[in-house]
Amino acid sequence: MPDRADLTRRLADLVVGYGANVQPGQIVGVTTYTGKEELTREIARAAYEHGARWVDVSIHDPLVKRQRLLHAEESTLDYIPPWMIDRLEWLSNERAARISLTGPAIPDALDGIDPGRAGRDLLPYLPTTGEVVNRGTTNWCVAPAPSSGWAALVFPELEPEAALDRLWELIAHVCRLDEDDPAEAWRERAHTLESVAARLTARRFDAIRLRGPGTDVTVGLFPSSTWNAADFTTVDGLRHFPNIPSEEIFTTPDPTRVDGHVTATRPLELYGAVMDGIRVGFERGVATRIDAERGADTLRSLVAKDEGASRLGELALVDGEGRIGPLGTVFYETLLDENAASHVALGSAYDIGVEDESDRGRINTSGVHVDFMIGSPETDVDGVTPDGDAVPLLRGGVWQI
Amino acid sequence: MPDRADLTRRLADLVVGYGANVQPGQIVGVTTYTGKEELTREIARAAYEHGARWVDVSIHDPLVKRQRLLHAEESTLDYIPPWMIDRLEWLSNERAARISLTGPAIPDALDGIDPGRAGRDLLPYLPTTGEVVNRGTTNWCVAPAPSSGWAALVFPELEPEAALDRLWELIAHVCRLDEDDPAEAWRERAHTLESVAARLTARRFDAIRLRGPGTDVTVGLFPSSTWNAADFTTVDGLRHFPNIPSEEIFTTPDPTRVDGHVTATRPLELYGAVMDGIRVGFERGVATRIDAERGADTLRSLVAKDEGASRLGELALVDGEGRIGPLGTVFYETLLDENAASHVALGSAYDIGVEDESDRGRINTSGVHVDFMIGSPETDVDGVTPDGDAVPLLRGGVWQI
């Protein structure tokens, strides 16, 4: 039986000390939710122990959001209070650390809500988040916070306490808390992923092709598209690891050169709504067809948010050596599920994924960023050279280069 | 056994519909705390049903604050993030409604914290709150939110569920939720209090003298000091009732003319610290001696916050007809306990308590406002005329004028 209090403390230490890499004197912005109180408090404790000047905790309650979506007038649902945007700018200007806790703590919070309405309120996600990330002014980390509600979603067959114990066991495993020195284990894994990323970048592929059950898509790259692991450095030279866990390498694709169709290999929980069996068709970069067994309207509503929301902002490859894929568990949480399988994201792109200024002006921009998983061990991934030759990259989850 | 869900709904309807009097299209700022989720959600529901444009819920966690007070560097404890002040200004500029929920949900949150440190962090209370109230730009209401933690503090001898039931019964009673039409019952009570206030104002007393066990103090008034019930109107003409419950009439005293000594008749819970057996001596308006059986250091630290924190900003009289005093219950919550007994407040004053511009320039200003209760049915209250004659005002809790 896991010692949940101890794991909570150690996860907080990892997120603050390794992930966000909080420095003495820093302000630390924390975005969290009702149901994640214990980890939030340990994050605050760890941040102050690292010398934080102020830990700015913003707590969001999905059931307050539910009341908005149930009762507020339709025309008000896009409203974002200016202080939220100002707060993010302030964190950027202050060169603050930023920590976000994920995991659906109240999974049924938006049950029965009209998906068209739900898709119009993405708070607390802010349209300027991608822009702030690209500035490289903040050292940030997103990490999972286990909770009873989330445990019941992942393990509906277990009793509540057993489900929460089981979720903590898995989170501890995939966050490498079961290693003697989790931060060191993560540095090693990041090193491996950076090596693959460097080799991929050096090949300067023109496109990447993914083929698997229900998926055959070619994603064009820029001449200077660069592969990276989630191992970032701020403009002030502060190294940080923006996802715990992270098993992916990713790049920024050309948003005008995506053709084919993809089928999601995992369900997607987003802003309280679950989407399953997603199928998307792309023509010259644009998502022209969107279907799903569940939640298609929510996804369509998201894609209609702005022009860039219907184009790709990210392509990520995940090998079979990560700890999430082999579990076979669906976590209903992008941070975990996206690191189980290769994926694409609609919406905003990372500057870091292209090297040249000329390409940087052509990357996708949007107020949303929605990852969905299209890979599995059955997915063959090829690099396509400028001459049109296909070079095997992943077969059965194993790197071929 | 009280139907807590039903009472939560009805209390929210009263706070939104009668207290803050939320109007269609308004923004509604809500300040709330961990442990008050149910009432917060019902407030959001009621506000949106009244046509709110956006309900801006700010949730604070006393146990996150505990981590700051335990671990943050001493010199950082006065820091207030600018977005919090900007948010309050925005609410003022937007002519928003403001709702705050009170009651110590996690009463032991600050146990063992150095009082000197605790007194330096008054968040989420902002030093500019008094100023914004005085502008009359926002229609606001403070109301109690029963919780398990609070119930255990008030009824330590009861089982948790029984304690929460009992607290809800008392809160429902003192909030007049047991009336057929609680809002109408409150309007009647406000009318009675306004009548007494008008008679007191008309007498233009030079001072008020309170005498009871451990208390003999004379509080000087301004020539234009005005008595009011908690029945406010914004600069835009929007009537609202800023306290639920409210049994007091109050005025703004002359901060340079307070002499004598007072002994608190109830303990005081403030920012997580409990102060009991408070005794304060005043000379020419200034609190020169501060003692307490418990929490003296916290109170001294508060009084040292700024120059106005050691002078009075409010004098309030409570008769024996209110519903709180007769219960004999100590709620460890100023909103309730201050309405059980006559009280004074150190710190910022209400503009509304003086009529003339010349007096308005002389009222007390401070970044704090701390009420403490000095009255009881044994307290004799007299009005002192400009000629020095004493006129009985309260005897045994009954108005004499």
XYZ file of C-alpha atoms in Angstrom, chain A residues 27 34 37 40-41 44-45 48-49 53-54 56-57 59 61 63-64 67-68 71-72 76 79 81-84 87 90 106 123, chain B residues 27 34 37 40-41 44-45 48-49 53-54 56-57 59 61 63-64 67-68 71-72 76 79 81-84 87 90 106 123:
62
model
C 7.763 34.120 -7.648
C -10.400 21.661 -6.254
C -5.240 20.415 -2.155
C -0.758 21.983 -3.917
C 0.235 22.543 -0.290
C 3.964 25.542 -1.758
C 6.071 24.015 1.008
C 9.225 28.219 -0.103
C 11.926 25.798 1.042
C 9.556 34.942 -2.663
C 5.830 34.300 -3.122
C 0.868 32.542 -6.157
C -1.723 29.771 -6.015
C -7.345 27.435 -7.466
C -13.238 24.701 -9.251
C -18.131 22.773 -10.408
C -18.157 26.580 -10.359
C -22.672 26.651 -13.008
C -21.415 29.109 -15.616
C -26.726 29.223 -16.470
C -24.683 32.049 -18.009
C -20.784 35.858 -22.158
C -15.330 36.381 -21.562
C -11.394 38.478 -16.879
C -8.501 40.842 -17.671
C -6.716 40.158 -14.381
C -6.066 36.558 -15.443
C -1.388 37.839 -13.980
C 3.177 39.618 -14.591
C -13.974 15.994 -10.667
C -10.537 28.739 -18.679
C -19.488 40.888 -12.740
C -10.995 25.790 0.915
C -16.991 24.690 -1.881
C -19.436 28.898 -3.269
C -20.957 26.816 -6.076
C -22.177 31.003 -8.523
C -25.423 29.294 -9.511
C -25.657 33.415 -12.942
C -29.410 32.891 -12.471
C -21.918 38.264 -16.747
C -19.031 36.528 -14.987
C -14.983 35.694 -10.552
C -14.241 33.181 -7.799
C -10.342 30.578 -3.646
C -6.334 27.937 1.081
C -2.925 25.628 4.559
C -1.048 27.120 1.610
C 3.425 26.978 4.300
C 4.314 30.600 3.578
C 8.990 28.684 5.431
C 9.107 32.026 3.594
C 8.894 38.684 2.022
C 4.488 41.111 -0.208
C 0.986 40.310 -5.608
C -0.025 43.298 -7.742
C -2.711 41.367 -9.603
C -4.749 41.053 -6.397
C -8.375 42.772 -9.480
C -11.122 46.214 -11.722
C -9.641 25.113 8.806
C -4.019 38.184 2.708
